[in-house]
PDB file of C-alpha atoms in Angstrom:
ATOM      1  CA  MET A   1      19.644 -10.043  -1.290  1.00 37.00           C
ATOM      2  CA  SER A   2      18.350  -6.883  -3.158  1.00 46.00           C
ATOM      3  CA  ASN A   3      16.952  -4.288  -0.966  1.00 73.00           C
ATOM      4  CA  ASN A   4      15.933  -1.845  -3.568  1.00 95.00           C
ATOM      5  CA  ALA A   5      12.300  -2.260  -2.630  1.00 98.00           C
ATOM      6  CA  ALA A   6       9.720  -0.696  -0.273  1.00 98.00           C
ATOM      7  CA  ILE A   7       6.252  -1.547   0.709  1.00 98.00           C
ATOM      8  CA  LEU A   8       3.667   1.018   0.445  1.00 98.00           C
ATOM      9  CA  ALA A   9       0.812   0.474   2.917  1.00 98.00           C
ATOM     10  CA  ILE A  10      -2.024   2.605   1.419  1.00 98.00           C
ATOM     11  CA  ASP A  11      -4.903   3.677   3.720  1.00 97.00           C
ATOM     12  CA  LEU A  12      -4.541   0.827   6.142  1.00 96.00           C
ATOM     13  CA  LEU A  13      -5.373   3.262   8.884  1.00 95.00           C
ATOM     14  CA  ASN A  14      -8.999   3.453   8.125  1.00 94.00           C
ATOM     15  CA  THR A  15     -12.003   4.819   9.952  1.00 93.00           C
ATOM     16  CA  PHE A  16     -14.546   2.935   7.751  1.00 94.00           C
ATOM     17  CA  ASP A  17     -16.929   5.679   8.433  1.00 91.00           C
ATOM     18  CA  PHE A  18     -18.627   5.901   5.094  1.00 91.00           C
ATOM     19  CA  ASP A  19     -21.324   4.037   3.165  1.00 92.00           C
ATOM     20  CA  GLY A  20     -20.017   0.456   2.506  1.00 91.00           C
ATOM     21  CA  GLY A  21     -17.367   0.827   5.253  1.00 93.00           C
ATOM     22  CA  ASP A  22     -18.530  -2.183   7.200  1.00 94.00           C
ATOM     23  CA  LYS A  23     -18.225  -4.308   3.933  1.00 95.00           C
ATOM     24  CA  LEU A  24     -14.694  -2.825   3.374  1.00 96.00           C
ATOM     25  CA  LYS A  25     -13.800  -3.398   7.026  1.00 96.00           C
ATOM     26  CA  GLN A  26     -14.515  -7.246   6.634  1.00 96.00           C
ATOM     27  CA  ALA A  27     -12.451  -7.414   3.447  1.00 96.00           C
ATOM     28  CA  VAL A  28      -9.601  -5.730   5.359  1.00 97.00           C
ATOM     29  CA  ALA A  29      -9.944  -8.099   8.252  1.00 96.00           C
ATOM     30  CA  ASP A  30      -9.677 -10.955   5.649  1.00 96.00           C
ATOM     31  CA  MET A  31      -6.186  -9.513   4.501  1.00 97.00           C
ATOM     32  CA  VAL A  32      -4.624  -8.945   7.958  1.00 97.00           C
ATOM     33  CA  GLU A  33      -2.797 -12.276   7.934  1.00 98.00           C
ATOM     34  CA  PRO A  34      -1.074 -11.731   4.386  1.00 98.00           C
ATOM     35  CA  VAL A  35      -0.146  -8.113   5.347  1.00 98.00           C
ATOM     36  CA  THR A  36       1.270  -9.193   8.636  1.00 97.00           C
ATOM     37  CA  SER A  37       3.258 -11.789   6.952  1.00 97.00           C
ATOM     38  CA  LEU A  38       4.611  -9.387   4.347  1.00 98.00           C
ATOM     39  CA  ARG A  39       5.586  -6.873   7.013  1.00 98.00           C
ATOM     40  CA  ARG A  40       7.550  -9.522   8.900  1.00 97.00           C
ATOM     41  CA  GLN A  41       9.364 -10.602   5.649  1.00 98.00           C
ATOM     42  CA  ALA A  42      10.157  -6.892   5.085  1.00 98.00           C
ATOM     43  CA  ALA A  43      11.637  -6.602   8.596  1.00 97.00           C
ATOM     44  CA  GLU A  44      13.739  -9.683   7.773  1.00 97.00           C
ATOM     45  CA  ALA A  45      14.886  -8.302   4.405  1.00 96.00           C
ATOM     46  CA  ASP A  46      15.545  -4.717   5.520  1.00 96.00           C
ATOM     47  CA  VAL A  47      12.737  -3.469   3.180  1.00 98.00           C
ATOM     48  CA  PRO A  48      11.253  -0.293   4.475  1.00 98.00           C
ATOM     49  CA  VAL A  49       7.305  -0.138   5.029  1.00 98.00           C
ATOM     50  CA  ILE A  50       5.958   3.375   4.178  1.00 98.00           C
ATOM     51  CA  PHE A  51       2.507   4.114   5.291  1.00 98.00           C
ATOM     52  CA  VAL A  52       0.754   6.283   2.733  1.00 98.00           C
ATOM     53  CA  ASN A  53      -2.471   7.401   4.298  1.00 97.00           C
ATOM     54  CA  ASP A  54      -5.489   9.865   3.973  1.00 95.00           C
ATOM     55  CA  ASN A  55      -5.526  12.253   6.824  1.00 92.00           C
ATOM     56  CA  TYR A  56      -9.308  12.577   6.816  1.00 91.00           C
ATOM     57  CA  GLY A  57      -9.314  16.248   6.679  1.00 92.00           C
ATOM     58  CA  ARG A  58      -7.334  16.528   9.844  1.00 93.00           C
ATOM     59  CA  TRP A  59      -4.553  18.746   8.518  1.00 92.00           C
ATOM     60  CA  HIS A  60      -3.017  19.681  11.903  1.00 94.00           C
ATOM     61  CA  ASP A  61      -2.596  16.070  12.997  1.00 94.00           C
ATOM     62  CA  GLU A  62       0.742  14.386  13.505  1.00 93.00           C
ATOM     63  CA  PRO A  63       0.910  10.662  12.626  1.00 93.00           C
ATOM     64  CA  HIS A  64       0.336   9.596  16.171  1.00 93.00           C
ATOM     65  CA  GLN A  65      -2.809  11.642  16.353  1.00 95.00           C
ATOM     66  CA  LEU A  66      -4.031  10.231  13.186  1.00 94.00           C
ATOM     67  CA  VAL A  67      -3.566   6.785  14.578  1.00 95.00           C
ATOM     68  CA  ALA A  68      -5.514   7.778  17.728  1.00 95.00           C
ATOM     69  CA  HIS A  69      -8.362   9.216  15.497  1.00 94.00           C
ATOM     70  CA  VAL A  70      -8.658   5.804  13.763  1.00 94.00           C
ATOM     71  CA  ALA A  71      -8.347   3.903  17.031  1.00 94.00           C
ATOM     72  CA  ALA A  72     -11.442   5.752  18.410  1.00 93.00           C
ATOM     73  CA  GLY A  73     -13.506   4.792  15.158  1.00 89.00           C
ATOM     74  CA  LYS A  74     -14.905   1.672  13.549  1.00 91.00           C
ATOM     75  CA  GLY A  75     -11.326   0.529  12.456  1.00 90.00           C
ATOM     76  CA  GLY A  76     -10.021   0.565  15.988  1.00 92.00           C
ATOM     77  CA  ASP A  77     -10.238  -3.209  16.510  1.00 93.00           C
ATOM     78  CA  LEU A  78      -8.075  -3.866  13.472  1.00 94.00           C
ATOM     79  CA  LEU A  79      -5.508  -1.156  14.332  1.00 93.00           C
ATOM     80  CA  ASP A  80      -3.171  -3.213  16.480  1.00 91.00           C
ATOM     81  CA  GLN A  81      -2.510  -5.539  13.727  1.00 94.00           C
ATOM     82  CA  LEU A  82      -2.179  -2.919  11.001  1.00 96.00           C
ATOM     83  CA  LYS A  83      -0.692   0.242  12.602  1.00 95.00           C
ATOM     84  CA  PRO A  84       2.802   1.572  11.759  1.00 96.00           C
ATOM     85  CA  GLY A  85       5.866   0.196  13.698  1.00 95.00           C
ATOM     86  CA  PRO A  86       8.485   2.505  15.160  1.00 95.00           C
ATOM     87  CA  ASP A  87      10.730   2.192  12.031  1.00 96.00           C
ATOM     88  CA  ASP A  88       7.944   2.645   9.498  1.00 97.00           C
ATOM     89  CA  TYR A  89       7.737   5.792   7.375  1.00 98.00           C
ATOM     90  CA  PHE A  90       4.514   7.949   7.227  1.00 97.00           C
ATOM     91  CA  VAL A  91       3.261   9.959   4.222  1.00 97.00           C
ATOM     92  CA  ILE A  92       0.100  11.871   4.349  1.00 96.00           C
ATOM     93  CA  LYS A  93      -1.861  11.943   1.128  1.00 96.00           C
ATOM     94  CA  PRO A  94      -4.472  14.496   0.245  1.00 95.00           C
ATOM     95  CA  GLU A  95      -5.890  12.683  -2.790  1.00 96.00           C
ATOM     96  CA  SER A  96      -6.197   9.051  -4.175  1.00 97.00           C
ATOM     97  CA  SER A  97      -2.569   8.600  -5.454  1.00 98.00           C
ATOM     98  CA  GLY A  98       0.210   8.278  -2.902  1.00 98.00           C
ATOM     99  CA  PHE A  99       2.308  10.363  -5.263  1.00 98.00           C
ATOM    100  CA  TYR A 100       0.035  13.341  -5.782  1.00 97.00           C
ATOM    101  CA  ALA A 101       1.214  16.268  -3.647  1.00 96.00           C
ATOM    102  CA  THR A 102       3.131  14.169  -1.165  1.00 97.00           C
ATOM    103  CA  THR A 103       6.703  13.558  -0.173  1.00 97.00           C
ATOM    104  CA  LEU A 104       6.726  10.150  -1.598  1.00 98.00           C
ATOM    105  CA  PRO A 105       8.449  11.140  -4.974  1.00 98.00           C
ATOM    106  CA  ALA A 106      11.372  12.561  -2.901  1.00 98.00           C
ATOM    107  CA  LEU A 107      11.564   9.867  -0.491  1.00 98.00           C
ATOM    108  CA  LEU A 108      11.777   6.856  -2.640  1.00 98.00           C
ATOM    109  CA  PRO A 109      14.878   7.843  -4.538  1.00 97.00           C
ATOM    110  CA  ARG A 110      16.608   8.847  -1.266  1.00 97.00           C
ATOM    111  CA  LEU A 111      15.927   5.203  -0.059  1.00 97.00           C
ATOM    112  CA  GLY A 112      17.280   3.813  -3.347  1.00 97.00           C
ATOM    113  CA  VAL A 113      13.872   2.127  -4.196  1.00 97.00           C
ATOM    114  CA  SER A 114      12.958   0.903  -7.616  1.00 97.00           C
ATOM    115  CA  ARG A 115      10.496  -1.743  -6.713  1.00 98.00           C
ATOM    116  CA  LEU A 116       7.296  -1.231  -4.938  1.00 98.00           C
ATOM    117  CA  VAL A 117       4.816  -3.656  -3.137  1.00 98.00           C
ATOM    118  CA  LEU A 118       1.511  -2.007  -2.930  1.00 98.00           C
ATOM    119  CA  ILE A 119      -0.852  -3.267  -0.131  1.00 98.00           C
ATOM    120  CA  GLY A 120      -3.984  -1.669   1.296  1.00 98.00           C
ATOM    121  CA  VAL A 121      -7.248  -0.211   0.205  1.00 97.00           C
ATOM    122  CA  ALA A 122      -9.097   0.339  -1.849  1.00 97.00           C
ATOM    123  CA  ALA A 123      -7.783  -1.678  -4.701  1.00 98.00           C
ATOM    124  CA  ASP A 124      -9.838  -0.066  -7.266  1.00 98.00           C
ATOM    125  CA  ILE A 125      -9.384   3.537  -6.027  1.00 97.00           C
ATOM    126  CA  CYS A 126      -6.120   4.548  -3.960  1.00 98.00           C
ATOM    127  CA  VAL A 127      -4.216   1.507  -4.796  1.00 98.00           C
ATOM    128  CA  LEU A 128      -4.995   1.680  -8.348  1.00 98.00           C
ATOM    129  CA  PHE A 129      -4.212   5.419  -8.706  1.00 98.00           C
ATOM    130  CA  THR A 130      -0.918   4.875  -6.850  1.00 98.00           C
ATOM    131  CA  ALA A 131      -0.021   1.955  -9.083  1.00 98.00           C
ATOM    132  CA  ALA A 132      -0.523   4.079 -12.096  1.00 98.00           C
ATOM    133  CA  ASP A 133       1.568   6.877 -10.891  1.00 98.00           C
ATOM    134  CA  ALA A 134       4.292   4.409  -9.819  1.00 98.00           C
ATOM    135  CA  HIS A 135       4.178   2.681 -13.296  1.00 98.00           C
ATOM    136  CA  MET A 136       4.544   6.097 -15.084  1.00 97.00           C
ATOM    137  CA  ARG A 137       7.655   6.677 -12.928  1.00 97.00           C
ATOM    138  CA  GLU A 138       8.929   3.118 -13.975  1.00 97.00           C
ATOM    139  CA  TYR A 139       8.709   1.385 -10.680  1.00 97.00           C
ATOM    140  CA  ASP A 140       8.478  -2.436 -10.812  1.00 97.00           C
ATOM    141  CA  LEU A 141       5.290  -3.431  -8.944  1.00 98.00           C
ATOM    142  CA  TRP A 142       3.840  -6.254  -7.063  1.00 98.00           C
ATOM    143  CA  VAL A 143       0.413  -5.836  -5.876  1.00 98.00           C
ATOM    144  CA  PRO A 144      -0.386  -9.054  -3.974  1.00 98.00           C
ATOM    145  CA  SER A 145      -4.066  -9.920  -4.609  1.00 98.00           C
ATOM    146  CA  ASP A 146      -4.499 -11.038  -1.009  1.00 98.00           C
ATOM    147  CA  ALA A 147      -3.083  -7.944   0.535  1.00 98.00           C
ATOM    148  CA  VAL A 148      -5.460  -5.468  -1.138  1.00 98.00           C
ATOM    149  CA  ALA A 149      -9.209  -4.956  -0.681  1.00 96.00           C
ATOM    150  CA  SER A 150     -12.238  -3.219  -1.952  1.00 96.00           C
ATOM    151  CA  GLN A 151     -15.868  -3.032  -0.962  1.00 94.00           C
ATOM    152  CA  HIS A 152     -16.691  -5.131  -3.898  1.00 94.00           C
ATOM    153  CA  GLY A 153     -14.790  -8.061  -4.789  1.00 93.00           C
ATOM    154  CA  GLU A 154     -15.523  -7.787  -8.517  1.00 96.00           C
ATOM    155  CA  ARG A 155     -14.074  -4.263  -8.585  1.00 96.00           C
ATOM    156  CA  ALA A 156     -10.874  -5.441  -6.775  1.00 97.00           C
ATOM    157  CA  HIS A 157     -10.537  -8.258  -9.402  1.00 97.00           C
ATOM    158  CA  TRP A 158     -10.993  -5.752 -12.253  1.00 98.00           C
ATOM    159  CA  ALA A 159      -8.350  -3.337 -10.777  1.00 98.00           C
ATOM    160  CA  LEU A 160      -5.908  -6.194 -10.350  1.00 98.00           C
ATOM    161  CA  GLU A 161      -6.341  -7.209 -13.930  1.00 98.00           C
ATOM    162  CA  MET A 162      -5.727  -3.569 -15.050  1.00 98.00           C
ATOM    163  CA  MET A 163      -2.711  -3.307 -12.964  1.00 98.00           C
ATOM    164  CA  GLU A 164      -1.264  -6.648 -14.245  1.00 98.00           C
ATOM    165  CA  ASN A 165      -2.031  -6.033 -17.975  1.00 97.00           C
ATOM    166  CA  GLY A 166      -1.766  -2.312 -18.138  1.00 97.00           C
ATOM    167  CA  MET A 167       1.036  -1.642 -15.661  1.00 97.00           C
ATOM    168  CA  SER A 168       3.105  -4.793 -15.818  1.00 97.00           C
ATOM    169  CA  ALA A 169       2.345  -5.472 -12.018  1.00 98.00           C
ATOM    170  CA  GLU A 170       2.938  -8.768 -10.519  1.00 98.00           C
ATOM    171  CA  THR A 171      -0.338  -9.737  -8.807  1.00 98.00           C
ATOM    172  CA  ARG A 172       0.214 -13.252  -7.395  1.00 98.00           C
ATOM    173  CA  PRO A 173      -0.946 -13.620  -3.755  1.00 98.00           C
ATOM    174  CA  THR A 174       1.491 -13.898  -0.826  1.00 98.00           C
ATOM    175  CA  SER A 175       0.597 -17.533  -0.724  1.00 97.00           C
ATOM    176  CA  ASP A 176       2.289 -18.129  -4.100  1.00 98.00           C
ATOM    177  CA  LEU A 177       5.153 -15.552  -3.928  1.00 98.00           C
ATOM    178  CA  SER A 178       7.224 -14.484  -1.052  1.00 97.00           C
ATOM    179  CA  LEU A 179       8.797 -11.105  -0.718  1.00 98.00           C
ATOM    180  CA  SER A 180      12.387 -12.563  -0.878  1.00 96.00           C
ATOM    181  CA  ASP A 181      11.438 -14.476  -4.058  1.00 97.00           C
ATOM    182  CA  TRP A 182      10.131 -11.386  -5.659  1.00 97.00           C
ATOM    183  CA  LEU A 183      13.178  -9.352  -4.641  1.00 96.00           C
ATOM    184  CA  VAL A 184      15.579 -11.702  -6.541  1.00 95.00           C
ATOM    185  CA  SER A 185      13.222 -12.048  -9.525  1.00 94.00           C
ATOM    186  CA  GLU A 186      13.892 -10.223 -12.762  1.00 92.00           C
ATOM    187  CA  PRO A 187      12.007  -6.912 -12.678  1.00 93.00           C
ATOM    188  CA  LYS A 188       9.228  -6.671 -15.164  1.00 88.00           C
ATOM    189  CA  VAL A 189      10.053  -2.918 -15.583  1.00 78.00           C
ATOM    190  CA  GLN A 190      13.663  -2.020 -16.000  1.00 63.00           C
ATOM    191  CA  PRO A 191      14.789   0.864 -13.952  1.00 56.00           C
ATOM    192  CA  GLY A 192      15.134   4.163 -15.826  1.00 54.00           C
ATOM    193  CA  ALA A 193      14.652   7.828 -15.195  1.00 41.00           C
ATOM    194  CA  ARG A 194      12.111   8.681 -12.480  1.00 41.00           C
ATOM    195  CA  GLY A 195      10.082  11.821 -12.216  1.00 40.00           C
TER     196      GLY A 195
END
């Protein structure tokens, strides 16, 4: 099986401490099962999981301190199901895109990655910006519609349409497409030079 893929878990560690946070938290709770299933499939296929997360302005925190910060907030009850495992990678992002001013552009080539599965929040902000940057770098994308969430369902739907139509992303849910099937499918974007 091809193992040239990685899962980017975008802002899964979330405090939900903002206007609309409770609504987003419910949407994230609804996607726990697909995310858990994908992570299990990733472990079986030796596909790395990379947490790409906001640091909430806590610039001195190590990843375990950030996890503790989230655990103490509104997102604490979801954390056990979503937190990084011991073999997962962790990248701090200062802005919406996982590629902007992060180590991700250096890490992915070292892992031999040409295909990315994007999961997390928010579909219409950080997932969308990360997908756009990944697309510009010619990564083949799968953004499972049941493994991303937004405060507003219609905005998530709009973002998924944009990623599918404008970025050649696969957006079928995990109930329709398994990680192993996606890994052996023909890439929509052929690998080329990455910046």
